[in-house]
Short mmCIF file of N, CA and C in Angstrom, two decimals:
data_model
loop_
_atom_site.label_atom_id
_atom_site.label_comp_id
_atom_site.label_asym_id
_atom_site.label_seq_id
_atom_site.Cartn_x
_atom_site.Cartn_y
_atom_site.Cartn_z
N UNK A 6 0.86 -0.99 0.10
CA UNK A 6 0.20 0.13 -0.42
C UNK A 6 0.89 1.11 0.30
N UNK A 7 0.41 2.54 -0.61
CA UNK A 7 1.03 3.54 -0.46
C UNK A 7 1.04 4.91 0.73
N UNK A 8 1.44 5.69 0.50
CA UNK A 8 1.77 6.58 1.66
C UNK A 8 0.12 6.82 1.82
N UNK A 9 -0.51 6.99 1.12
CA UNK A 9 -2.20 7.33 0.97
C UNK A 9 -3.10 6.31 1.26
N UNK A 10 -2.70 5.01 1.97
CA UNK A 10 -3.27 4.33 2.54
C UNK A 10 -4.15 3.13 1.38
N UNK A 11 -3.86 3.41 0.00
CA UNK A 11 -4.54 2.47 -0.74
C UNK A 11 -4.11 1.63 -1.13
N UNK A 12 -4.55 0.23 -1.55
CA UNK A 12 -4.12 -1.10 -1.47
C UNK A 12 -4.27 -1.15 -2.79
N UNK A 13 -2.93 -1.64 -4.10
CA UNK A 13 -3.13 -1.49 -5.21
C UNK A 13 -2.76 -3.36 -5.54
N UNK A 14 -4.07 -3.69 -6.51
CA UNK A 14 -3.40 -4.93 -6.57
C UNK A 14 -3.55 -5.45 -8.71
N UNK A 15 -2.60 -5.80 -9.10
CA UNK A 15 -1.68 -5.94 -10.22
C UNK A 15 -1.35 -7.36 -10.78
N UNK A 16 -1.22 -6.95 -12.15
CA UNK A 16 -0.73 -8.20 -13.08
C UNK A 16 0.66 -7.75 -12.60
N UNK A 17 1.77 -9.06 -12.88
CA UNK A 17 2.65 -8.93 -12.50
C UNK A 17 4.01 -9.09 -14.05
N UNK A 18 2.74 -9.47 -14.92
CA UNK A 18 3.37 -9.33 -16.07
C UNK A 18 3.59 -8.54 -17.04
N UNK A 19 2.54 -7.43 -16.49
CA UNK A 19 2.45 -6.02 -17.23
C UNK A 19 2.34 -4.87 -16.40
N UNK A 20 2.37 -5.37 -15.11
CA UNK A 20 2.03 -3.96 -14.07
C UNK A 20 0.53 -3.10 -14.25
N UNK A 21 -0.32 -3.63 -15.26
CA UNK A 21 -1.88 -3.33 -15.17
C UNK A 21 -2.40 -3.43 -14.22
N UNK A 22 -3.09 -2.92 -13.69
CA UNK A 22 -3.86 -2.70 -12.44
C UNK A 22 -5.58 -3.46 -12.43
N UNK A 23 -5.27 -4.28 -11.50
CA UNK A 23 -6.73 -5.19 -11.82
C UNK A 23 -7.64 -4.40 -10.23
N UNK A 24 -7.44 -3.87 -9.37
CA UNK A 24 -7.97 -3.70 -8.69
C UNK A 24 -7.65 -2.52 -7.69
N UNK A 25 -8.11 -1.24 -6.91
CA UNK A 25 -7.39 -0.83 -5.73
C UNK A 25 -8.07 0.09 -4.96
N UNK A 26 -8.15 0.07 -3.86
CA UNK A 26 -8.87 0.89 -2.60
C UNK A 26 -8.46 0.99 -1.26
N UNK A 27 -8.88 1.88 -0.73
CA UNK A 27 -8.65 2.38 0.62
C UNK A 27 -8.34 1.27 1.29
N UNK A 28 -6.99 0.61 2.15
CA UNK A 28 -7.24 0.14 3.00
C UNK A 28 -6.94 0.22 4.51
N UNK A 29 -6.34 1.71 4.26
CA UNK A 29 -5.90 2.25 5.74
C UNK A 29 -5.56 3.30 5.47
N UNK A 30 -6.45 4.26 6.74
CA UNK A 30 -6.34 6.44 6.61
C UNK A 30 -5.06 6.36 6.65
N UNK A 31 -4.53 7.05 5.72
CA UNK A 31 -3.23 7.70 5.79
C UNK A 31 -2.33 8.08 7.26
N UNK A 32 -1.67 8.30 7.58
CA UNK A 32 -0.61 7.94 6.37
C UNK A 32 0.30 6.77 5.71
N UNK A 33 -1.04 5.89 5.93
CA UNK A 33 -0.81 4.46 4.92
C UNK A 33 -0.36 2.97 5.64
N UNK A 34 0.32 2.09 5.01
CA UNK A 34 0.24 1.15 5.60
C UNK A 34 1.58 0.34 5.32
N UNK A 35 2.56 0.33 6.53
CA UNK A 35 3.60 -0.50 6.52
C UNK A 35 3.86 -1.85 5.77
N UNK A 36 3.22 -2.63 5.82
CA UNK A 36 3.23 -4.12 6.27
C UNK A 36 2.15 -4.65 5.08
N UNK A 37 2.26 -5.29 4.69
CA UNK A 37 1.80 -6.34 3.77
C UNK A 37 2.37 -7.51 3.45
N UNK A 38 1.51 -8.95 3.58
CA UNK A 38 1.63 -9.80 3.32
C UNK A 38 0.64 -10.78 2.74
N UNK A 39 1.05 -11.83 1.69
CA UNK A 39 -0.25 -12.63 1.38
C UNK A 39 -0.04 -13.62 1.96
N UNK A 40 -1.52 -14.52 2.19
CA UNK A 40 -1.95 -15.06 2.88
C UNK A 40 -1.64 -16.52 2.01
N UNK A 41 -2.40 -16.48 0.88
CA UNK A 41 -2.57 -17.39 -0.29
C UNK A 41 -2.99 -16.86 -2.04
N UNK A 42 -3.03 -17.37 -2.74
CA UNK A 42 -2.99 -16.62 -3.86
C UNK A 42 -4.25 -15.46 -4.37
N UNK A 43 -5.02 -15.41 -3.25
CA UNK A 43 -6.08 -14.29 -3.24
C UNK A 43 -6.22 -13.80 -2.37
N UNK A 44 -5.53 -14.38 -1.09
CA UNK A 44 -5.64 -13.34 0.46
C UNK A 44 -4.61 -12.18 0.94
N UNK A 45 -4.86 -11.19 1.01
CA UNK A 45 -3.91 -10.64 1.24
C UNK A 45 -4.01 -9.77 2.76
N UNK A 46 -3.01 -9.69 3.33
CA UNK A 46 -2.96 -9.08 5.02
C UNK A 46 -2.46 -7.80 5.19
N UNK A 47 -2.89 -6.97 5.51
CA UNK A 47 -2.23 -5.04 5.39
C UNK A 47 -2.66 -5.12 7.20
N UNK A 48 -1.03 -3.86 7.11
CA UNK A 48 -1.75 -3.51 8.36
C UNK A 48 -0.86 -2.31 8.56
N UNK A 49 -1.47 -1.12 9.11
CA UNK A 49 -0.52 0.46 9.20
C UNK A 49 -0.69 1.06 10.71
N UNK A 50 0.03 2.05 10.31
CA UNK A 50 -0.46 2.81 11.59
C UNK A 50 -1.50 2.98 12.58
N UNK A 51 -2.84 2.57 11.83
CA UNK A 51 -4.29 2.60 12.54
C UNK A 51 -4.26 1.29 13.68
N UNK A 52 -2.61 0.81 13.84
CA UNK A 52 -2.85 -0.35 14.49
C UNK A 52 -4.10 -1.49 13.75
N UNK A 53 -4.39 -1.49 12.86
CA UNK A 53 -5.39 -2.28 12.65
C UNK A 53 -4.99 -3.42 11.69
N UNK A 54 -5.01 -4.79 11.80
CA UNK A 54 -4.49 -6.01 10.67
C UNK A 54 -5.45 -6.21 9.65
N UNK A 55 -5.21 -5.77 8.70
CA UNK A 55 -6.85 -6.26 7.66
C UNK A 55 -7.02 -7.32 6.75
N UNK A 56 -7.68 -8.09 6.61
CA UNK A 56 -7.40 -9.56 5.56
C UNK A 56 -8.29 -9.04 4.49
N UNK A 57 -8.09 -9.06 3.11
CA UNK A 57 -8.62 -8.88 2.07
C UNK A 57 -8.61 -10.43 1.31
N UNK A 58 -9.91 -9.97 0.78
CA UNK A 58 -10.24 -11.13 -0.52
C UNK A 58 -9.54 -10.27 -1.80
N UNK A 59 -8.91 -10.34 -2.47
CA UNK A 59 -8.66 -10.04 -3.90
C UNK A 59 -9.59 -9.54 -4.66
N UNK A 60 -10.85 -10.28 -4.61
CA UNK A 60 -11.88 -9.92 -6.01
C UNK A 60 -13.22 -9.38 -4.39
N UNK A 61 -13.21 -9.88 -3.79
CA UNK A 61 -14.22 -9.37 -2.52
C UNK A 61 -14.06 -7.83 -1.84
N UNK A 62 -12.68 -7.61 -1.49
CA UNK A 62 -12.52 -6.60 -0.67
C UNK A 62 -12.26 -6.93 0.75
N UNK A 63 -12.13 -6.35 1.79
CA UNK A 63 -12.35 -6.95 3.26
C UNK A 63 -12.78 -7.52 3.82
N UNK A 64 -12.43 -9.02 4.34
CA UNK A 64 -13.32 -9.71 5.00
C UNK A 64 -12.88 -10.23 6.76
N UNK A 65 -12.36 -9.38 7.09
CA UNK A 65 -11.85 -9.31 8.17
C UNK A 65 -10.77 -8.21 9.22
N UNK A 66 -10.54 -8.41 10.49
CA UNK A 66 -10.00 -6.92 10.52
C UNK A 66 -10.12 -7.54 11.98
N UNK A 67 -8.65 -7.13 12.67
CA UNK A 67 -8.48 -7.22 14.29
C UNK A 67 -7.32 -5.91 14.34
N UNK A 68 -7.94 -5.16 15.73
CA UNK A 68 -7.38 -3.98 16.30
C UNK A 68 -6.40 -4.51 17.05
N UNK A 69 -5.11 -4.13 16.99
CA UNK A 69 -3.88 -4.51 17.60
C UNK A 69 -3.56 -3.08 18.87
N UNK A 70 -4.53 -2.30 18.44
CA UNK A 70 -4.18 -1.03 19.29
C UNK A 70 -2.61 -0.35 19.44
N UNK A 71 -1.96 -0.66 18.42
CA UNK A 71 -0.66 0.00 18.25
C UNK A 71 -0.29 -0.48 16.63
N UNK A 72 0.41 1.11 16.10
CA UNK A 72 0.91 1.03 14.83
C UNK A 72 1.63 -0.31 14.67
N UNK A 73 1.62 -0.74 13.50
CA UNK A 73 1.92 -1.95 12.79
C UNK A 73 3.23 -1.96 11.98
N UNK A 74 4.06 -2.28 11.89
CA UNK A 74 5.36 -1.95 11.55
C UNK A 74 5.48 -3.07 10.59
N UNK A 75 5.10 -4.68 10.30
CA UNK A 75 5.71 -5.50 9.73
C UNK A 75 4.53 -6.47 10.01
N UNK A 76 4.23 -7.12 9.24
CA UNK A 76 3.60 -8.48 9.05
C UNK A 76 4.45 -9.67 8.41
N UNK A 77 4.47 -10.59 8.75
CA UNK A 77 5.09 -11.99 8.31
C UNK A 77 3.79 -13.45 8.29
N UNK A 78 3.90 -14.11 7.62
CA UNK A 78 2.74 -15.66 7.15
C UNK A 78 3.56 -16.62 7.11
N UNK A 79 2.70 -17.10 8.30
CA UNK A 79 3.23 -19.03 7.93
C UNK A 79 1.65 -20.15 7.86
N UNK A 80 1.77 -20.22 6.97
CA UNK A 80 0.55 -21.16 6.51
C UNK A 80 -0.72 -20.08 6.95
N UNK A 81 -1.39 -20.78 7.82
CA UNK A 81 -2.57 -19.45 8.36
C UNK A 81 -2.09 -18.82 9.41
N UNK A 82 -1.14 -18.71 10.23
CA UNK A 82 -0.33 -17.76 11.05
C UNK A 82 0.25 -16.36 10.82
N UNK A 83 0.01 -15.89 11.48
CA UNK A 83 0.00 -14.38 10.98
C UNK A 83 1.13 -13.87 12.25
N UNK A 84 2.12 -12.64 11.80
CA UNK A 84 2.66 -12.41 13.21
C UNK A 84 2.32 -10.88 12.84
N UNK A 85 2.45 -10.02 13.86
CA UNK A 85 2.66 -8.27 13.36
C UNK A 85 3.23 -7.63 14.74
N UNK A 86 4.49 -7.15 13.88
CA UNK A 86 5.15 -6.86 15.18
C UNK A 86 4.81 -4.85 14.81
N UNK A 87 4.86 -4.64 16.48
CA UNK A 87 4.09 -3.19 16.66
C UNK A 87 4.88 -2.19 17.37
N UNK A 88 4.64 -0.97 17.27
CA UNK A 88 5.32 0.11 17.73
C UNK A 88 5.89 -0.08 19.06
N UNK A 89 4.93 -0.77 19.81
CA UNK A 89 5.03 -0.59 21.31
C UNK A 89 5.79 -1.79 21.54
N UNK A 90 6.82 -2.37 20.48
CA UNK A 90 7.68 -3.51 21.26
C UNK A 90 7.03 -5.32 21.16
N UNK A 91 5.61 -4.79 20.79
CA UNK A 91 5.18 -6.47 20.98
C UNK A 91 4.79 -7.17 19.33
N UNK A 92 4.92 -8.54 19.59
CA UNK A 92 4.47 -9.65 18.29
C UNK A 92 3.11 -10.07 18.92
N UNK A 93 2.18 -9.59 17.72
CA UNK A 93 1.02 -10.32 17.72
C UNK A 93 1.01 -11.69 16.78
N UNK A 94 0.66 -12.85 17.47
CA UNK A 94 0.79 -14.12 16.58
C UNK A 94 -0.79 -14.36 16.68
N UNK A 95 -1.55 -14.85 15.78
CA UNK A 95 -2.65 -15.52 15.46
C UNK A 95 -3.05 -15.82 13.86
N UNK A 96 -4.39 -16.35 13.90
CA UNK A 96 -4.90 -16.56 12.66
C UNK A 96 -6.50 -15.66 12.74
N UNK A 97 -7.16 -15.64 11.58
CA UNK A 97 -8.20 -14.68 11.65
C UNK A 97 -9.25 -15.93 12.00
N UNK A 98 -10.04 -15.99 12.37
CA UNK A 98 -11.12 -16.65 12.87
C UNK A 98 -10.53 -17.14 14.36
N UNK A 99 -9.33 -17.13 14.27
CA UNK A 99 -8.87 -17.92 15.79
C UNK A 99 -8.06 -17.30 17.16
N UNK A 100 -7.71 -17.63 18.08
CA UNK A 100 -7.24 -16.94 19.39
C UNK A 100 -5.63 -15.66 18.68
N UNK A 101 -5.47 -14.71 19.31
CA UNK A 101 -4.33 -14.27 18.92
C UNK A 101 -3.86 -14.07 20.35
N UNK A 102 -1.88 -14.20 20.00
CA UNK A 102 -1.39 -14.03 21.70
C UNK A 102 -0.36 -12.82 21.42
N UNK A 103 0.23 -11.98 22.81
CA UNK A 103 0.75 -11.29 21.94
C UNK A 103 2.20 -11.83 23.15
N UNK A 104 3.21 -11.49 22.13
CA UNK A 104 5.05 -11.72 23.03
C UNK A 104 5.41 -10.11 23.36
N UNK A 105 5.94 -10.08 24.36
CA UNK A 105 6.72 -8.80 24.75
C UNK A 105 7.78 -9.49 23.78
N UNK A 106 8.21 -8.80 22.71
CA UNK A 106 9.56 -9.25 22.47
C UNK A 106 10.62 -8.19 22.18
N UNK A 107 10.28 -6.77 22.37
CA UNK A 107 11.36 -6.02 22.35
C UNK A 107 11.06 -4.36 22.95
N UNK A 108 12.09 -3.68 23.41
CA UNK A 108 12.06 -2.27 23.76
C UNK A 108 11.57 -1.15 23.53
N UNK A 109 11.95 -1.08 22.02
CA UNK A 109 11.70 -0.01 21.23
C UNK A 109 11.66 -0.32 20.01
N UNK A 110 9.98 -1.03 19.64
CA UNK A 110 9.51 -1.11 18.82
C UNK A 110 10.03 -2.95 18.04
N UNK A 111 8.85 -3.25 17.79
CA UNK A 111 9.39 -4.31 16.76
C UNK A 111 9.14 -3.84 14.87
N UNK A 112 10.66 -4.21 15.10
CA UNK A 112 10.50 -3.11 13.24
C UNK A 112 10.77 -4.23 12.33
N UNK A 113 10.44 -5.54 12.25
CA UNK A 113 10.55 -6.65 11.28
C UNK A 113 10.17 -7.62 11.96
N UNK A 114 9.59 -8.81 11.02
CA UNK A 114 8.92 -10.27 11.90
C UNK A 114 9.59 -11.19 10.31
N UNK A 115 9.66 -12.50 10.71
CA UNK A 115 9.44 -13.65 9.86
C UNK A 115 8.90 -14.77 10.23
N UNK A 116 8.97 -15.77 9.21
CA UNK A 116 8.93 -17.52 9.98
C UNK A 116 10.33 -18.20 9.00
N UNK A 117 11.04 -18.62 9.91
CA UNK A 117 11.63 -19.78 9.42
C UNK A 117 11.80 -20.89 9.68
N UNK A 118 10.65 -22.17 8.98
CA UNK A 118 10.66 -23.61 9.72
C UNK A 118 9.66 -23.54 11.14
N UNK A 119 8.66 -22.17 10.75
CA UNK A 119 7.41 -22.03 11.92
C UNK A 119 8.30 -21.67 13.07
N UNK A 120 9.35 -20.86 12.94
CA UNK A 120 10.11 -20.22 14.18
C UNK A 120 9.82 -18.95 13.86
N UNK A 121 9.50 -18.10 15.26
CA UNK A 121 9.32 -16.92 14.67
C UNK A 121 10.73 -16.09 15.14
N UNK A 122 10.75 -15.26 14.02
CA UNK A 122 11.87 -14.08 13.97
C UNK A 122 11.67 -12.38 14.00
N UNK A 123 11.93 -12.19 15.02
CA UNK A 123 11.75 -10.76 14.83
C UNK A 123 13.53 -9.60 15.42
N UNK A 124 13.19 -8.40 14.88
CA UNK A 124 14.35 -7.59 15.19
C UNK A 124 13.72 -6.31 15.69
N UNK A 125 14.33 -5.39 16.06
CA UNK A 125 13.69 -4.53 17.09
C UNK A 125 14.49 -3.52 17.23
N UNK A 126 13.99 -2.19 17.26
CA UNK A 126 15.06 -1.06 17.89
C UNK A 126 15.44 -1.26 18.86
N UNK A 127 15.55 -2.07 19.59
CA UNK A 127 16.55 -2.21 20.65
C UNK A 127 17.87 -2.75 20.69
N UNK A 128 18.46 -3.15 19.02
CA UNK A 128 19.36 -3.70 18.71
C UNK A 128 19.47 -5.29 18.57
N UNK A 129 18.01 -6.00 19.17
CA UNK A 129 18.21 -7.33 19.55
C UNK A 129 17.44 -8.32 18.02
N UNK A 130 17.78 -9.30 17.80
CA UNK A 130 17.41 -10.16 16.88
C UNK A 130 16.82 -11.72 17.89
N UNK A 131 15.65 -11.65 17.45
CA UNK A 131 14.66 -13.02 18.46
C UNK A 131 14.71 -14.05 17.35
N UNK A 132 15.69 -15.03 17.56
CA UNK A 132 14.95 -16.25 17.01
C UNK A 132 14.42 -17.53 17.79
N UNK A 133 12.89 -17.64 17.92
CA UNK A 133 12.49 -18.63 18.62
C UNK A 133 12.76 -17.68 20.40
N UNK A 134 13.15 -18.75 20.68
CA UNK A 134 13.78 -18.25 22.28
C UNK A 134 14.78 -17.93 22.90
N UNK A 135 15.68 -17.94 21.45
CA UNK A 135 17.09 -17.44 21.46
C UNK A 135 17.14 -15.80 20.58
N UNK A 136 18.29 -15.09 21.60
CA UNK A 136 18.74 -13.63 21.35
C UNK A 136 19.74 -13.20 21.17
N UNK A 137 19.77 -12.08 20.14
CA UNK A 137 21.37 -11.78 19.72
C UNK A 137 21.31 -10.61 19.81
N UNK A 138 22.43 -9.80 19.97
CA UNK A 138 22.51 -8.41 20.27
C UNK A 138 23.31 -8.28 19.13
N UNK A 139 22.72 -7.62 18.15
CA UNK A 139 23.41 -7.35 17.05
C UNK A 139 23.45 -5.68 16.64
N UNK A 140 22.23 -4.59 16.89
CA UNK A 140 22.31 -3.09 16.45
C UNK A 140 21.22 -3.46 15.68
N UNK A 141 20.39 -2.40 15.96
CA UNK A 141 19.31 -1.93 15.11
C UNK A 141 19.43 -2.66 13.51
N UNK A 142 18.30 -3.71 13.37
CA UNK A 142 18.19 -4.37 12.07
C UNK A 142 17.14 -3.47 11.36
N UNK A 143 17.47 -3.01 9.86
CA UNK A 143 15.92 -2.13 9.32
C UNK A 143 15.34 -3.25 8.90
N UNK A 144 15.30 -4.39 8.74
CA UNK A 144 15.09 -5.04 7.31
C UNK A 144 15.99 -6.87 7.91
N UNK A 145 15.04 -7.86 8.35
CA UNK A 145 15.67 -9.26 7.84
C UNK A 145 15.05 -9.80 6.89
N UNK A 146 15.50 -11.10 6.46
CA UNK A 146 15.08 -12.02 5.67
C UNK A 146 15.52 -13.59 5.78
N UNK A 147 14.65 -14.59 5.11
CA UNK A 147 15.08 -15.54 5.92
C UNK A 147 14.51 -16.93 4.55
N UNK A 148 15.74 -17.44 4.28
CA UNK A 148 15.10 -18.66 3.36
C UNK A 148 14.65 -19.59 3.96
N UNK A 149 14.69 -19.99 5.12
CA UNK A 149 14.55 -21.53 6.10
C UNK A 149 16.08 -21.75 6.03
N UNK A 150 17.03 -21.49 5.57
CA UNK A 150 18.32 -22.07 5.57
C UNK A 150 19.34 -20.93 6.38
N UNK A 151 19.06 -19.40 5.97
CA UNK A 151 19.93 -18.61 6.27
C UNK A 151 18.87 -17.64 6.70
N UNK A 152 19.80 -16.47 7.81
CA UNK A 152 18.71 -15.32 8.01
C UNK A 152 19.89 -14.12 7.65
N UNK A 153 19.10 -13.04 7.43
CA UNK A 153 19.99 -11.93 6.60
C UNK A 153 19.12 -10.62 7.54
N UNK A 154 20.33 -9.73 7.95
CA UNK A 154 19.55 -8.43 8.64
C UNK A 154 20.53 -7.32 8.27
N UNK A 155 19.72 -6.04 7.66
CA UNK A 155 20.65 -4.87 7.74
C UNK A 155 20.15 -4.15 8.47
N UNK A 156 22.19 -4.15 9.05
CA UNK A 156 22.55 -3.63 10.00
C UNK A 156 23.56 -2.43 9.75
N UNK A 157 22.89 -1.03 9.91
CA UNK A 157 23.95 -0.22 9.90
C UNK A 157 24.26 -0.30 8.49
N UNK A 158 25.60 -0.39 7.87
CA UNK A 158 26.27 -0.47 6.72
C UNK A 158 26.84 -1.53 6.47
N UNK A 159 25.72 -2.69 7.02
CA UNK A 159 26.14 -4.04 6.69
C UNK A 159 25.21 -4.75 6.66
N UNK A 160 25.30 -5.84 5.44
CA UNK A 160 24.45 -6.83 5.47
C UNK A 160 25.26 -8.77 6.46
N UNK A 161 25.03 -8.78 7.75
CA UNK A 161 24.86 -10.13 8.20
C UNK A 161 24.24 -11.29 8.06
N UNK A 162 24.92 -12.23 7.63
CA UNK A 162 24.26 -13.57 7.26
C UNK A 162 24.32 -14.76 8.32
N UNK A 163 23.07 -15.32 8.67
CA UNK A 163 23.71 -16.56 10.00
C UNK A 163 23.26 -18.05 9.44
N UNK A 164 23.56 -18.71 9.46
CA UNK A 164 23.04 -20.35 9.43
C UNK A 164 21.60 -20.14 10.32
N UNK A 165 20.98 -21.18 9.90
CA UNK A 165 20.18 -21.67 10.55
C UNK A 165 19.95 -22.90 10.72
N UNK A 166 19.58 -23.84 11.65
CA UNK A 166 19.02 -23.06 13.03
C UNK A 166 20.82 -22.53 14.43
N UNK A 167 21.65 -23.10 13.39
CA UNK A 167 22.93 -22.83 14.58
C UNK A 167 23.09 -21.69 14.96
N UNK A 168 22.70 -20.31 13.88
CA UNK A 168 23.09 -19.13 14.14
C UNK A 168 24.78 -18.91 13.97
N UNK A 169 25.60 -19.20 13.44
CA UNK A 169 26.94 -19.49 13.29
C UNK A 169 26.72 -18.49 12.00
N UNK A 170 27.98 -17.17 11.96
CA UNK A 170 27.84 -16.30 11.23
C UNK A 170 28.22 -17.03 9.58
N UNK A 171 27.43 -16.45 8.56
CA UNK A 171 28.10 -17.10 7.44
C UNK A 171 28.36 -16.02 6.69
N UNK A 172 28.48 -15.03 6.68
CA UNK A 172 28.96 -14.01 5.93
C UNK A 172 28.66 -12.54 6.91
N UNK A 173 29.61 -11.21 6.09
CA UNK A 173 28.82 -9.85 6.23
C UNK A 173 29.46 -9.54 5.55
N UNK A 174 28.53 -8.74 5.03
CA UNK A 174 28.85 -7.95 3.40
C UNK A 174 28.73 -6.37 3.59
N UNK A 175 29.65 -5.23 3.35
CA UNK A 175 29.22 -4.26 3.20
C UNK A 175 28.36 -3.85 2.32
N UNK A 176 27.63 -2.79 2.38
CA UNK A 176 25.94 -2.36 1.96
C UNK A 176 25.38 -2.02 3.12
N UNK A 177 24.78 -0.72 2.57
CA UNK A 177 23.90 0.09 3.34
C UNK A 177 22.37 -0.05 2.63
N UNK A 178 21.85 -1.35 3.34
CA UNK A 178 20.55 -1.55 3.03
C UNK A 178 19.43 -1.18 3.63
N UNK A 179 18.39 -1.07 3.15
CA UNK A 179 17.21 -0.83 3.58
C UNK A 179 16.27 -2.28 3.61
N UNK A 180 16.44 -2.93 2.67
CA UNK A 180 15.11 -4.12 2.42
C UNK A 180 16.11 -4.64 2.05
N UNK A 181 15.82 -6.35 2.36
CA UNK A 181 16.19 -7.39 2.31
C UNK A 181 15.02 -8.59 1.81
N UNK A 182 15.58 -9.51 1.05
CA UNK A 182 14.65 -10.43 0.82
C UNK A 182 15.26 -12.17 -0.03
N UNK A 183 15.23 -13.22 0.21
CA UNK A 183 16.17 -13.88 -0.72
C UNK A 183 14.76 -14.32 -2.16
N UNK A 184 15.88 -14.91 -3.00
CA UNK A 184 15.00 -15.15 -4.43
C UNK A 184 15.79 -16.30 -4.90
N UNK A 185 15.34 -17.52 -4.44
CA UNK A 185 15.70 -18.83 -4.82
C UNK A 185 16.80 -19.05 -3.91
N UNK A 186 18.38 -19.06 -4.72
CA UNK A 186 19.26 -19.10 -4.13
C UNK A 186 20.08 -17.41 -3.51
N UNK A 187 19.31 -16.62 -4.08
CA UNK A 187 20.06 -15.38 -4.38
C UNK A 187 19.56 -14.48 -3.26
N UNK A 188 20.67 -13.62 -2.56
CA UNK A 188 19.54 -12.51 -1.27
C UNK A 188 19.82 -11.38 -2.24
N UNK A 189 18.53 -10.54 -2.16
CA UNK A 189 18.67 -9.44 -2.88
C UNK A 189 18.42 -8.13 -1.77
N UNK A 190 19.23 -7.03 -1.91
CA UNK A 190 19.19 -6.23 -1.23
C UNK A 190 18.64 -4.77 -2.07
N UNK A 191 17.81 -4.25 -1.07
CA UNK A 191 17.30 -2.31 -1.64
C UNK A 191 18.90 -1.42 -0.97
N UNK A 192 19.53 -1.23 -1.77
CA UNK A 192 20.21 -0.07 -1.41
C UNK A 192 20.74 1.11 -0.66
N UNK A 193 20.82 1.49 -0.57
CA UNK A 193 20.77 3.55 -0.26
C UNK A 193 22.13 4.24 -0.98
N UNK A 194 23.02 3.42 -1.21
CA UNK A 194 23.80 3.94 -1.83
C UNK A 194 24.67 3.85 -3.40
#
């Protein structure tokens, strides 16, 4: 979604717009995740996680009462990282729980083989019940075998589940993603 809070769905082949609608009030929604081929979860500064059907529109919502900074999906489970440091775990139509994860906001969340991973403004990365002090991670990504984090002007990569350092790369990255065997970084330099 954009700064104006609009969710736009388009065709990947030619970027033609299929549908767009207002998902959240401005200043928009920083978090977006696909649950399946037709279902999208969004969340934003309004603190609401919304579930959308690509053709029907909004089908469910949950108010977490704190701005949501990130979302991750693992099957039907959703993790939402919030500005107040929490990670909310649950599924629409089912129970949700809250984990006190970070002292200065949960900036980003992910799943690796059903294990929750979160990074916060407090400089910690949590991998399940293990905690690493790394410095503020702006983005994390995992392919289930590796965990990458954009920290300062480096990208650090660890092997999972051992958390053994696999690589440290010089790059001023703001966003990370795995695509097949490649690590893709959106850099500011």
